[in-house]
Coordinates of C-alpha atoms in Angstrom, one line a residue:
Chain E
M8 CA 0.0 0.0 0.0
S9 CA 1.5 3.4 -0.9
P10 CA 1.4 5.8 2.0
D11 CA -1.2 8.5 2.2
T12 CA -3.4 7.4 -0.7
S13 CA -6.7 9.0 -1.3
V14 CA -8.4 5.9 0.1
E15 CA -6.3 6.2 3.2
R16 CA -7.4 9.8 3.6
R17 CA -11.0 8.9 3.2
V18 CA -10.7 6.0 5.7
I19 CA -9.0 8.3 8.2
H20 CA -11.7 11.0 7.7
I21 CA -14.5 8.5 8.4
I22 CA -12.7 7.3 11.5
S23 CA -12.3 10.8 12.8
Q24 CA -16.1 11.2 12.5
L25 CA -16.6 8.1 14.7
V26 CA -14.1 8.6 17.4
P27 CA -12.8 11.8 19.1
V28 CA -9.3 11.7 17.4
K29 CA -7.9 14.3 15.0
P30 CA -7.3 12.9 11.5
E31 CA -3.6 13.8 11.7
A32 CA -3.2 11.6 14.8
I33 CA -4.6 8.5 13.1
K34 CA -1.9 6.3 11.7
P35 CA -2.1 3.2 9.4
H36 CA -0.7 0.9 12.0
H37 CA -3.4 1.9 14.6
R38 CA -5.7 -0.9 15.6
L39 CA -9.4 0.0 15.4
R40 CA -10.3 -1.2 18.9
E41 CA -7.2 -1.1 21.0
D42 CA -5.6 2.1 19.7
L43 CA -8.5 4.1 18.5
G44 CA -11.0 3.0 21.1
M45 CA -13.7 1.8 18.7
D46 CA -16.0 -0.8 20.1
S47 CA -17.3 -3.7 18.0
V48 CA -20.3 -1.7 16.7
A49 CA -18.2 1.4 15.8
S50 CA -15.6 -0.6 13.9
M51 CA -18.3 -2.3 11.9
E52 CA -20.0 1.0 11.3
L53 CA -16.7 2.4 9.9
L54 CA -16.5 -0.4 7.4
S55 CA -20.2 0.1 6.6
M56 CA -19.7 3.8 6.0
L57 CA -16.7 3.2 3.8
A58 CA -18.6 0.7 1.7
E59 CA -21.4 3.1 1.2
E60 CA -19.1 6.1 0.4
L61 CA -17.1 4.2 -2.1
E62 CA -20.1 2.2 -3.4
L63 CA -18.5 -1.2 -2.6
D64 CA -20.3 -4.5 -2.5
V65 CA -18.7 -5.7 0.8
G66 CA -20.2 -8.6 2.8
V67 CA -19.9 -9.1 6.6
E68 CA -17.8 -12.1 6.0
D69 CA -15.2 -10.0 4.1
V70 CA -14.6 -7.7 7.1
A71 CA -14.1 -10.3 9.8
D72 CA -10.3 -10.0 9.8
V73 CA -10.0 -6.3 9.4
H74 CA -8.6 -4.9 12.6
T75 CA -6.3 -2.0 11.7
V76 CA -6.5 1.2 9.7
A77 CA -4.1 -0.3 7.1
A78 CA -6.2 -3.4 6.7
T79 CA -9.3 -1.2 6.2
V80 CA -7.5 0.7 3.5
A81 CA -6.3 -2.6 1.9
L82 CA -9.8 -4.0 1.9
A83 CA -11.2 -0.8 0.3
E84 CA -8.5 -0.8 -2.4
A85 CA -9.0 -4.5 -3.2
F86 CA -12.8 -4.0 -3.6
L87 CA -12.2 -0.8 -5.7
A88 CA -9.9 -2.8 -8.0
K89 CA -12.5 -5.5 -8.3
K90 CA -15.1 -2.9 -9.2
K91 CA -12.8 -1.5 -11.9
V92 CA -12.3 -4.9 -13.4
A93 CA -16.1 -5.6 -13.4
Chain U
M24 CA -2.8 -11.9 31.6
S25 CA -4.5 -14.9 33.3
V26 CA -8.1 -15.4 34.3
L27 CA -8.7 -17.6 37.3
P28 CA -10.8 -20.7 36.5
H29 CA -14.3 -20.8 37.8
V30 CA -14.3 -23.1 40.8
P31 CA -17.3 -25.5 40.8
T32 CA -18.9 -24.8 44.1
D33 CA -22.4 -26.3 43.8
E34 CA -21.8 -28.3 46.9
V35 CA -21.3 -25.2 49.1
A36 CA -24.0 -23.0 47.5
G37 CA -27.0 -24.8 49.0
P38 CA -26.0 -24.7 52.7
L39 CA -24.5 -21.2 52.3
C40 CA -27.7 -19.9 50.8
A41 CA -29.8 -21.4 53.6
E42 CA -27.5 -19.6 56.1
V43 CA -27.9 -16.3 54.1
T44 CA -31.7 -16.8 54.1
R45 CA -31.8 -17.2 57.9
F46 CA -29.6 -14.1 58.4
A47 CA -31.5 -12.0 55.9
A48 CA -34.9 -12.9 57.3
R49 CA -33.7 -12.0 60.8
S50 CA -31.7 -8.9 60.0
I51 CA -32.7 -7.2 56.8
D52 CA -35.7 -4.8 56.6
A53 CA -36.0 -3.4 53.1
R54 CA -38.4 -0.7 53.9
A55 CA -36.3 0.6 56.8
I56 CA -33.3 0.6 54.6
D57 CA -35.2 2.5 51.9
R58 CA -36.4 5.1 54.4
A59 CA -33.0 5.5 56.1
G60 CA -31.2 5.6 52.7
A61 CA -28.5 3.4 54.2
I62 CA -27.7 -0.1 55.1
P63 CA -27.3 -0.6 58.9
A64 CA -23.7 -1.3 60.0
G65 CA -25.0 -4.5 61.6
V66 CA -26.2 -5.8 58.3
L67 CA -22.8 -5.2 56.6
G68 CA -21.1 -6.7 59.6
G69 CA -23.4 -9.8 59.4
L70 CA -22.5 -10.3 55.7
A71 CA -18.8 -10.0 56.7
E72 CA -19.3 -12.6 59.5
L73 CA -20.8 -15.0 57.0
G74 CA -17.7 -14.5 54.9
L75 CA -19.7 -13.2 51.9
F76 CA -17.3 -10.3 51.1
G77 CA -14.6 -13.0 50.4
L78 CA -16.8 -15.4 48.6
T79 CA -15.1 -15.2 45.2
L80 CA -11.7 -14.1 46.5
P81 CA -8.8 -16.6 46.6
A82 CA -8.7 -18.9 49.6
A83 CA -4.9 -18.0 50.0
H84 CA -5.9 -14.5 50.9
G85 CA -8.8 -15.2 53.2
G86 CA -11.5 -15.7 50.7
A87 CA -13.7 -18.8 50.0
G88 CA -12.4 -19.3 46.4
C89 CA -15.9 -19.8 45.0
G90 CA -16.9 -19.1 41.4
L91 CA -19.4 -16.8 39.8
L92 CA -22.2 -19.4 40.1
T93 CA -22.1 -19.4 43.9
A94 CA -21.9 -15.6 44.0
C95 CA -24.9 -15.4 41.8
Q96 CA -26.9 -17.7 44.0
V97 CA -26.0 -15.7 47.1
V98 CA -26.8 -12.3 45.5
A99 CA -30.1 -13.6 44.2
E100 CA -31.0 -14.8 47.7
L101 CA -30.1 -11.5 49.2
A102 CA -32.1 -9.6 46.6
R103 CA -35.2 -11.5 47.8
F104 CA -34.9 -9.5 51.0
D105 CA -33.4 -6.2 49.8
R106 CA -31.9 -5.1 46.5
S107 CA -29.6 -2.5 48.0
V108 CA -27.9 -5.1 50.2
A109 CA -27.6 -7.4 47.2
V110 CA -26.2 -4.6 45.0
T111 CA -23.6 -3.7 47.6
L112 CA -22.3 -7.2 47.9
G113 CA -22.7 -8.0 44.2
L114 CA -20.7 -4.9 43.2
H115 CA -17.9 -5.8 45.7
L116 CA -17.7 -9.3 44.3
G117 CA -18.0 -8.4 40.7
L118 CA -16.9 -5.1 39.4
G119 CA -15.2 -4.2 42.6
T120 CA -12.8 -7.0 43.1
R121 CA -12.9 -9.1 40.0
G122 CA -10.2 -7.1 38.2
L123 CA -7.9 -7.3 41.2
V124 CA -8.5 -11.1 41.6
A125 CA -8.0 -11.9 37.9
F126 CA -5.3 -9.4 36.8
G127 CA -3.7 -8.3 40.0
T128 CA 0.0 -9.0 40.9
S129 CA 0.9 -11.1 43.9
E130 CA 1.9 -7.8 45.7
Q131 CA -1.5 -6.3 44.9
H132 CA -3.2 -9.4 46.2
E133 CA -1.3 -9.4 49.4
R134 CA -1.9 -5.7 50.0
Y135 CA -5.6 -5.7 49.4
L136 CA -7.3 -9.0 49.3
P137 CA -7.2 -10.0 53.0
S138 CA -9.0 -6.8 54.1
L139 CA -11.4 -7.0 51.2
A140 CA -12.2 -10.7 52.0
A141 CA -12.9 -9.8 55.6
G142 CA -15.2 -7.0 54.7
E143 CA -13.0 -4.5 56.5
R144 CA -12.6 -2.7 53.2
L145 CA -15.3 -2.6 50.5
A146 CA -14.5 -2.3 46.8
A147 CA -16.0 -0.1 44.1
F148 CA -15.5 0.3 40.4
A149 CA -15.6 3.6 38.4
T150 CA -15.9 4.1 34.7
T151 CA -18.8 6.4 34.1
E152 CA -18.0 10.1 33.7
P153 CA -20.2 13.2 33.2
Q154 CA -19.7 13.0 29.5
A155 CA -19.2 9.3 29.0
G156 CA -21.8 6.7 30.1
S157 CA -21.8 3.5 28.2
D158 CA -19.0 4.8 25.9
L159 CA -15.8 3.6 27.5
S160 CA -13.7 4.7 24.5
N161 CA -14.1 8.3 25.4
L162 CA -12.7 8.6 28.9
A163 CA -11.7 12.1 30.0
T164 CA -10.1 11.0 33.3
R165 CA -6.4 10.7 32.6
A166 CA -3.4 9.2 34.3
L167 CA -0.2 10.7 32.9
E168 CA 3.2 9.3 33.7
A169 CA 5.4 11.7 35.7
A170 CA 9.2 11.8 35.3
D171 CA 9.7 9.6 38.4
G172 CA 7.4 6.9 36.8
S173 CA 4.4 7.6 39.0
L174 CA 1.0 8.3 37.6
V175 CA -0.9 11.6 38.1
V176 CA -4.6 11.2 37.8
N177 CA -7.1 13.9 37.1
G178 CA -10.7 13.7 36.3
R179 CA -14.2 13.0 37.7
K180 CA -16.2 9.8 37.9
V181 CA -19.9 9.7 38.6
F182 CA -22.6 7.2 39.7
V183 CA -20.0 5.1 41.5
T184 CA -21.8 2.3 43.3
N185 CA -20.4 1.7 46.8
G186 CA -18.6 5.0 46.3
G187 CA -19.2 6.2 49.8
L188 CA -18.4 2.9 51.5
A189 CA -15.4 1.7 49.6
G190 CA -11.8 1.7 50.7
L191 CA -10.5 0.6 47.3
Y192 CA -11.6 1.8 43.8
T193 CA -10.8 0.3 40.4
L194 CA -10.8 3.1 37.9
A195 CA -10.8 2.9 34.1
V196 CA -8.7 5.9 32.9
A197 CA -7.2 7.1 29.7
T198 CA -3.4 6.6 29.8
P199 CA -2.1 8.2 26.6
G200 CA 1.4 6.9 25.7
L201 CA 1.5 4.3 28.4
G202 CA 2.5 0.8 27.3
G203 CA 3.4 2.3 23.9
R204 CA -0.3 3.0 23.1
E205 CA -1.1 6.5 22.1
R206 CA -4.8 6.2 23.0
G207 CA -4.5 3.5 25.6
Q208 CA -6.7 3.0 28.6
S209 CA -5.7 1.3 31.8
L210 CA -7.1 0.2 35.1
V211 CA -5.7 1.8 38.2
L212 CA -6.3 1.1 41.9
V213 CA -7.1 4.1 44.0
E214 CA -7.2 4.0 47.8
R215 CA -9.7 5.9 49.8
G216 CA -6.9 7.8 51.6
D217 CA -5.0 8.8 48.5
A218 CA -4.3 12.6 48.6
G219 CA -6.3 14.4 45.9
L220 CA -9.3 12.0 46.0
T221 CA -12.6 13.5 47.1
V222 CA -15.6 11.3 47.5
E223 CA -18.7 13.4 46.8
A224 CA -22.0 13.5 48.6
E225 CA -24.5 10.6 48.3
E226 CA -26.8 10.9 45.3
C227 CA -30.5 11.2 46.0
K228 CA -31.9 8.4 43.8
L229 CA -35.3 7.0 42.6
G230 CA -34.5 3.6 44.2
L231 CA -31.7 1.5 45.6
K232 CA -31.6 4.1 48.3
G233 CA -29.6 2.0 50.7
S234 CA -26.9 1.4 48.1
S235 CA -24.2 4.1 48.2
T236 CA -23.8 6.1 45.0
T237 CA -21.4 9.0 44.8
G238 CA -19.1 10.8 42.5
L239 CA -15.3 10.8 42.8
V240 CA -13.1 13.8 42.0
L241 CA -9.5 13.2 41.3
E242 CA -7.1 16.2 41.5
D243 CA -3.5 15.4 40.9
V244 CA -3.8 12.1 42.6
R245 CA -0.3 10.6 42.5
L246 CA -0.1 6.9 42.3
P247 CA 3.0 4.7 42.3
S248 CA 3.2 2.5 39.1
S249 CA 2.4 -0.5 41.3
R250 CA -1.2 0.7 41.3
L251 CA -1.6 -0.2 37.6
L252 CA -3.9 -3.2 37.3
G253 CA -3.2 -5.5 34.4
E254 CA -1.3 -4.6 31.3
P255 CA -0.7 -0.8 31.0
G256 CA -2.6 0.7 28.1
W257 CA -4.6 -2.5 27.6
A258 CA -7.7 -2.1 29.7
A259 CA -10.1 -3.3 27.0
K260 CA -9.7 -7.1 27.6
G261 CA -9.7 -6.8 31.3
L262 CA -12.7 -4.5 31.3
A263 CA -14.7 -7.0 29.1
H264 CA -14.1 -9.8 31.7
I265 CA -14.9 -7.6 34.7
L266 CA -18.0 -6.2 33.1
S267 CA -19.3 -9.6 32.2
W268 CA -19.0 -10.6 35.9
G269 CA -20.8 -7.4 36.9
R270 CA -23.6 -7.9 34.4
T271 CA -24.1 -11.5 35.5
L272 CA -24.2 -10.7 39.2
M273 CA -26.7 -7.9 38.5
S274 CA -28.8 -10.3 36.5
A275 CA -28.8 -12.6 39.5
G276 CA -30.1 -9.8 41.6
C277 CA -33.0 -9.4 39.2
V278 CA -33.8 -13.1 39.7
G279 CA -34.1 -12.4 43.5
T280 CA -36.2 -9.3 43.0
A281 CA -38.6 -11.2 40.7
R282 CA -38.8 -14.1 43.2
A283 CA -39.6 -11.6 46.0
A284 CA -42.4 -10.1 43.9
L285 CA -43.8 -13.5 43.1
D286 CA -43.8 -14.4 46.8
K287 CA -46.0 -11.4 47.4
V288 CA -48.2 -12.3 44.4
H289 CA -48.8 -15.9 45.7
G290 CA -49.9 -14.5 49.0
Q291 CA -52.2 -12.0 47.4
V292 CA -54.0 -14.3 44.9
A293 CA -54.5 -17.0 47.5
H294 CA -56.1 -14.7 50.1
R295 CA -57.7 -11.8 48.3
R296 CA -61.3 -12.4 47.1
Q297 CA -63.0 -10.8 44.2
F298 CA -66.5 -11.6 42.8
G299 CA -66.9 -14.2 45.6
K300 CA -63.8 -16.2 44.7
P301 CA -60.1 -16.0 45.7
L302 CA -58.1 -14.3 42.9
A303 CA -56.3 -17.5 42.3
A304 CA -59.5 -19.1 41.1
L305 CA -59.9 -16.5 38.3
E306 CA -58.6 -17.7 34.9
V307 CA -57.3 -14.3 33.9
V308 CA -55.3 -14.0 37.2
R309 CA -53.9 -17.5 36.9
E310 CA -52.7 -16.8 33.4
Q311 CA -51.0 -13.6 34.5
V312 CA -49.3 -15.3 37.5
A313 CA -48.2 -18.2 35.3
L314 CA -46.6 -15.8 32.8
L315 CA -44.7 -13.9 35.6
E316 CA -43.5 -17.3 36.8
A317 CA -42.4 -18.3 33.3
L318 CA -40.4 -15.1 32.8
T319 CA -38.7 -15.6 36.2
F320 CA -38.0 -19.2 35.4
G321 CA -36.3 -18.1 32.2
M322 CA -34.2 -15.5 34.1
A323 CA -33.0 -18.1 36.6
A324 CA -32.2 -20.6 34.0
L325 CA -30.3 -18.1 31.8
V326 CA -28.3 -16.6 34.7
D327 CA -27.5 -20.1 36.0
E328 CA -26.1 -21.1 32.5
V329 CA -24.2 -17.9 32.0
A330 CA -22.6 -18.1 35.5
R331 CA -21.3 -21.6 34.6
A332 CA -20.0 -20.5 31.2
D333 CA -16.3 -20.3 30.3
D334 CA -14.8 -16.8 29.9
E335 CA -15.3 -16.6 26.2
A336 CA -19.0 -17.6 26.3
L337 CA -19.5 -15.4 29.4
L338 CA -18.6 -12.2 27.5
G339 CA -21.4 -12.6 24.9
R340 CA -24.0 -14.4 26.9
S341 CA -23.9 -12.0 29.9
L342 CA -25.2 -9.3 27.6
A343 CA -28.3 -11.3 26.8
A344 CA -28.7 -12.3 30.5
K345 CA -28.5 -8.7 31.6
V346 CA -31.0 -7.3 29.1
Y347 CA -33.5 -10.2 29.5
S348 CA -33.3 -10.2 33.3
S349 CA -33.6 -6.5 33.8
E350 CA -36.5 -6.1 31.4
S351 CA -38.2 -9.2 32.8
A352 CA -37.7 -8.2 36.4
W353 CA -39.3 -4.9 35.6
R354 CA -42.3 -6.7 34.0
V355 CA -42.6 -9.1 36.9
V356 CA -42.6 -6.4 39.6
D357 CA -45.0 -4.2 37.5
G358 CA -47.3 -7.3 37.0
A359 CA -47.2 -8.0 40.7
I360 CA -48.3 -4.5 41.5
Q361 CA -51.1 -4.8 39.0
L362 CA -52.3 -8.1 40.6
H363 CA -52.3 -6.3 44.0
G364 CA -54.7 -3.6 42.7
G365 CA -54.6 -0.5 44.9
L366 CA -52.6 -2.3 47.5
G367 CA -49.7 -2.6 45.1
F368 CA -49.4 1.2 45.2
I369 CA -49.1 1.3 49.0
E370 CA -45.6 1.3 50.5
D371 CA -46.4 -1.2 53.2
T372 CA -47.1 -3.8 50.6
G373 CA -43.4 -3.7 49.8
L374 CA -43.7 -3.7 46.0
A375 CA -43.2 0.0 45.5
V376 CA -39.6 -0.2 46.8
M377 CA -39.0 -3.2 44.5
L378 CA -40.2 -1.2 41.5
R379 CA -38.0 1.7 42.3
D380 CA -35.0 -0.5 43.0
V381 CA -35.3 -2.6 39.8
R382 CA -35.8 0.4 37.4
V383 CA -32.1 1.2 37.3
T384 CA -31.1 -2.3 36.2
R385 CA -32.3 -1.4 32.7
I386 CA -29.8 1.4 32.8
F387 CA -26.7 0.6 34.8
E388 CA -24.0 -2.0 33.8
G389 CA -24.6 -0.9 30.2
A390 CA -27.9 0.8 29.2
N391 CA -30.1 -1.9 27.5
D392 CA -30.4 0.2 24.3
V393 CA -26.7 0.1 23.9
L394 CA -26.3 -3.5 24.8
L395 CA -29.1 -4.5 22.3
S396 CA -27.0 -2.9 19.5
H397 CA -24.0 -4.9 20.7
L398 CA -26.1 -8.1 20.9
G399 CA -27.4 -7.5 17.3
A400 CA -23.9 -6.8 16.0
G401 CA -22.5 -9.9 17.8
E402 CA -25.3 -12.0 16.2
L403 CA -24.5 -10.6 12.7
T404 CA -20.8 -11.5 13.0
R405 CA -21.3 -14.8 14.8
T406 CA -19.4 -17.7 13.4
K407 CA -20.4 -20.4 15.9
E408 CA -23.7 -22.1 15.1
R409 CA -26.4 -22.6 17.8
A410 CA -26.7 -26.2 18.8
P411 CA -30.3 -27.4 18.1
L412 CA -32.3 -28.6 21.1
T413 CA -34.2 -31.2 19.2
G414 CA -32.4 -34.5 19.9
A415 CA -30.4 -32.9 22.7
V416 CA -33.3 -33.1 25.3
G417 CA -35.3 -36.2 26.2
L418 CA -38.5 -37.3 24.5
P419 CA -40.9 -35.7 26.9
L420 CA -39.6 -32.3 25.9
A421 CA -39.3 -33.1 22.2
G422 CA -42.2 -30.9 21.2
L423 CA -41.0 -28.0 23.3
A424 CA -37.5 -28.4 21.8
T425 CA -39.0 -28.2 18.3
K426 CA -40.8 -25.0 19.2
A427 CA -37.5 -23.5 20.6
D428 CA -35.7 -24.5 17.5
A429 CA -38.4 -22.9 15.4
L430 CA -37.9 -19.7 17.3
A431 CA -34.2 -19.8 16.8
A432 CA -34.7 -20.5 13.1
Q433 CA -36.9 -17.4 12.8
V434 CA -34.1 -15.3 14.3
E435 CA -31.5 -17.0 12.0
A436 CA -33.7 -16.3 8.9
R437 CA -33.9 -12.6 9.8
R438 CA -30.1 -12.6 10.4
Q439 CA -29.5 -14.1 6.9
E440 CA -32.0 -11.7 5.3
L441 CA -30.3 -8.7 6.8
L442 CA -26.8 -9.9 5.8
A443 CA -28.0 -10.5 2.2
R444 CA -30.0 -7.3 1.9
Y445 CA -27.6 -4.8 3.5
K446 CA -24.3 -6.7 3.5
V447 CA -21.8 -4.7 5.7
G448 CA -24.2 -1.7 5.5
V449 CA -26.3 -3.5 8.1
F450 CA -24.2 -2.0 10.8
R451 CA -25.6 1.4 9.9
Q452 CA -29.2 0.1 10.5
P453 CA -29.5 0.6 14.3
R454 CA -33.2 -0.3 14.4
W455 CA -32.5 -3.7 12.8
M456 CA -29.6 -4.4 15.1
H457 CA -31.8 -3.5 18.1
Q458 CA -34.5 -5.8 16.9
L459 CA -32.2 -8.7 16.2
G460 CA -30.6 -8.1 19.6
G461 CA -34.0 -8.3 21.3
A462 CA -34.9 -11.5 19.5
C463 CA -31.5 -13.0 20.6
C464 CA -32.4 -12.3 24.3
W465 CA -35.6 -14.2 24.0
R466 CA -33.9 -17.1 22.2
E467 CA -31.2 -17.3 24.8
A468 CA -33.8 -17.3 27.6
V469 CA -35.9 -20.0 25.9
D470 CA -32.9 -22.2 25.2
A471 CA -31.8 -22.0 28.8
A472 CA -35.3 -22.6 30.2
V473 CA -35.8 -25.7 28.0
R474 CA -32.5 -27.2 29.0
R475 CA -33.2 -26.5 32.7
A476 CA -36.7 -28.1 32.4
A477 CA -35.1 -31.1 30.7
V478 CA -32.7 -31.5 33.6
S479 CA -35.2 -31.0 36.4
A480 CA -38.0 -32.9 34.6
R481 CA -40.4 -31.4 37.1
P482 CA -43.8 -30.9 35.4
E483 CA -44.1 -27.3 36.7
D484 CA -40.7 -26.4 35.2
V485 CA -41.7 -28.0 31.8
A486 CA -44.9 -26.0 31.9
R487 CA -43.0 -22.8 32.7
A488 CA -40.5 -23.4 29.9
S489 CA -43.4 -24.1 27.6
L490 CA -45.2 -20.9 28.5
L491 CA -42.0 -18.9 28.1
T492 CA -41.5 -20.4 24.7
L493 CA -45.0 -19.5 23.6
R494 CA -44.6 -16.0 24.9
A495 CA -41.1 -15.6 23.4
S496 CA -42.4 -16.8 20.0
A497 CA -45.0 -14.1 20.0
E498 CA -42.5 -11.4 21.2
V499 CA -40.0 -12.4 18.5
S500 CA -42.6 -12.3 15.8
R501 CA -43.7 -8.9 17.0
L502 CA -40.1 -7.7 17.1
L503 CA -39.0 -9.1 13.7
E504 CA -42.2 -8.8 11.7
E505 CA -43.6 -5.6 12.9
P506 CA -41.0 -3.0 12.9
A507 CA -42.1 0.5 13.6
P508 CA -44.2 1.5 10.6
R509 CA -42.3 3.6 8.1
D510 CA -44.9 6.4 8.5
L511 CA -44.3 6.6 12.2
V512 CA -40.5 6.8 11.8
E513 CA -40.8 9.5 9.2
V514 CA -43.0 11.6 11.4
A515 CA -40.8 11.1 14.4
L516 CA -37.7 12.1 12.6
S517 CA -39.3 14.9 10.6
D518 CA -38.4 18.6 11.1
T519 CA -42.0 19.5 12.1
L520 CA -41.6 18.1 15.6
P521 CA -39.7 20.5 17.9
F522 CA -36.5 19.0 19.1
P523 CA -33.6 20.5 21.1
E524 CA -30.9 22.0 18.9
V525 CA -28.1 19.4 18.6
R526 CA -24.8 21.1 19.5
P527 CA -21.5 19.6 18.2

């Protein structure tokens, strides 16, 4: 993943709407729950908001192993690539 | 980080509960406690003499080494006599000392457990803050590391149960930077005598008036690093375990309250005459009493199962036990008042204090609205399948097992439908998550009730489990098939209804 991609910026922007953390303080290695304080519902809501914003067809089973900001970005990029191919 | 195994203590629970009953019947007067707004010192001393403050504390440090199950049975029994007393003990055994027992160092154990076990020092637990109730991710109370390695704590905690009685407080605080975690949270132990700690005045509450509830103000409270409980910056896992104990013990208290209300109902319907007959002879009354008994049977069965569960299962199932027990206890006490007619509204009858006391159980230990969302989210991401009851229980209950499985299938069908329709977007549908969470509570209670009836094989238990299953099926259908009509939601959320301005 290249650093500071537009997808990364969008992910960080959404996270900053869900938890009281400034966007500049959110880093790719941060874990959604332990480092950013998101509970199980909030972390799922993040993925849900991202899928809606980027118009991605993401199922619940796809997000089971997404625990960090970087993994969230990777998931979004993978689905964007899939969308492009389709 | 290790969690002590639950000790099977069935063999001590029976005789111990009998002793608790004798003590409570002799010494606890719920109305007097309610009027005085405090538990007499003699009652707390009596609990200490019975060894109850050390019930779940390790035997090596003066406790009895019992597990959650025995603690639940004792708390339920005490709640039959007075909920404030049950809450005071339950909080000490659960939220108050569980973190210390499970995650404390040997030095912390040696320093605190003997006095806690003896009841010379009570324990309290503080997470809630003026701006953060159920949201633990947003703590404003901070412990910052000083140059000498000590921690300096500043902030305010509110609604601290046992706050005015406790000698030791477990606090959840934000610890930015500690343990290498920028936004970490930690648990810290604060002693009553620590400089900078102020225990605020007792709150004036709707109920649980004998239970102490205060705020705590922390102004530059300096703690040695040895006061950190568990891994620095990593409170989340510890908190989950501690909260699951707290929720389960609180649910056990609801069982006791419901049983106390039912005791009064039985006396009322046997003796009170209407239309020339005792109330118990009226079909409509019998039906209502049977339903209250069925709800209570479900509560007891669910709490019993959850209290026996391993740590992993305890985390999820304690949510359902808490929501189902608190909502059902509220229904049972309200139903008991209704069956008493005007007498139910009179303080001397003893139901008014129960209603006031039980109301907060739908709020504290996680507001039910929040927990329902968590239950729904947990159900949507669940990977483990529910074990069917058909085939697992004996032939006499085969029909009942089929009905319980049908109820579970109804919940599963809705789960699959939501996943297919919304995909990951389902987590932005709070109403659906709520509904699914509510349906899960009924399913959990029914499953536990059927299993319990299968074990006891008593005809009255089978009948109660059957009635609960019928009622739950109706409730689940209502929940899943009759969401609030779209028109109603549109009006409720429209701009035409005045609503306070939302400030960022």
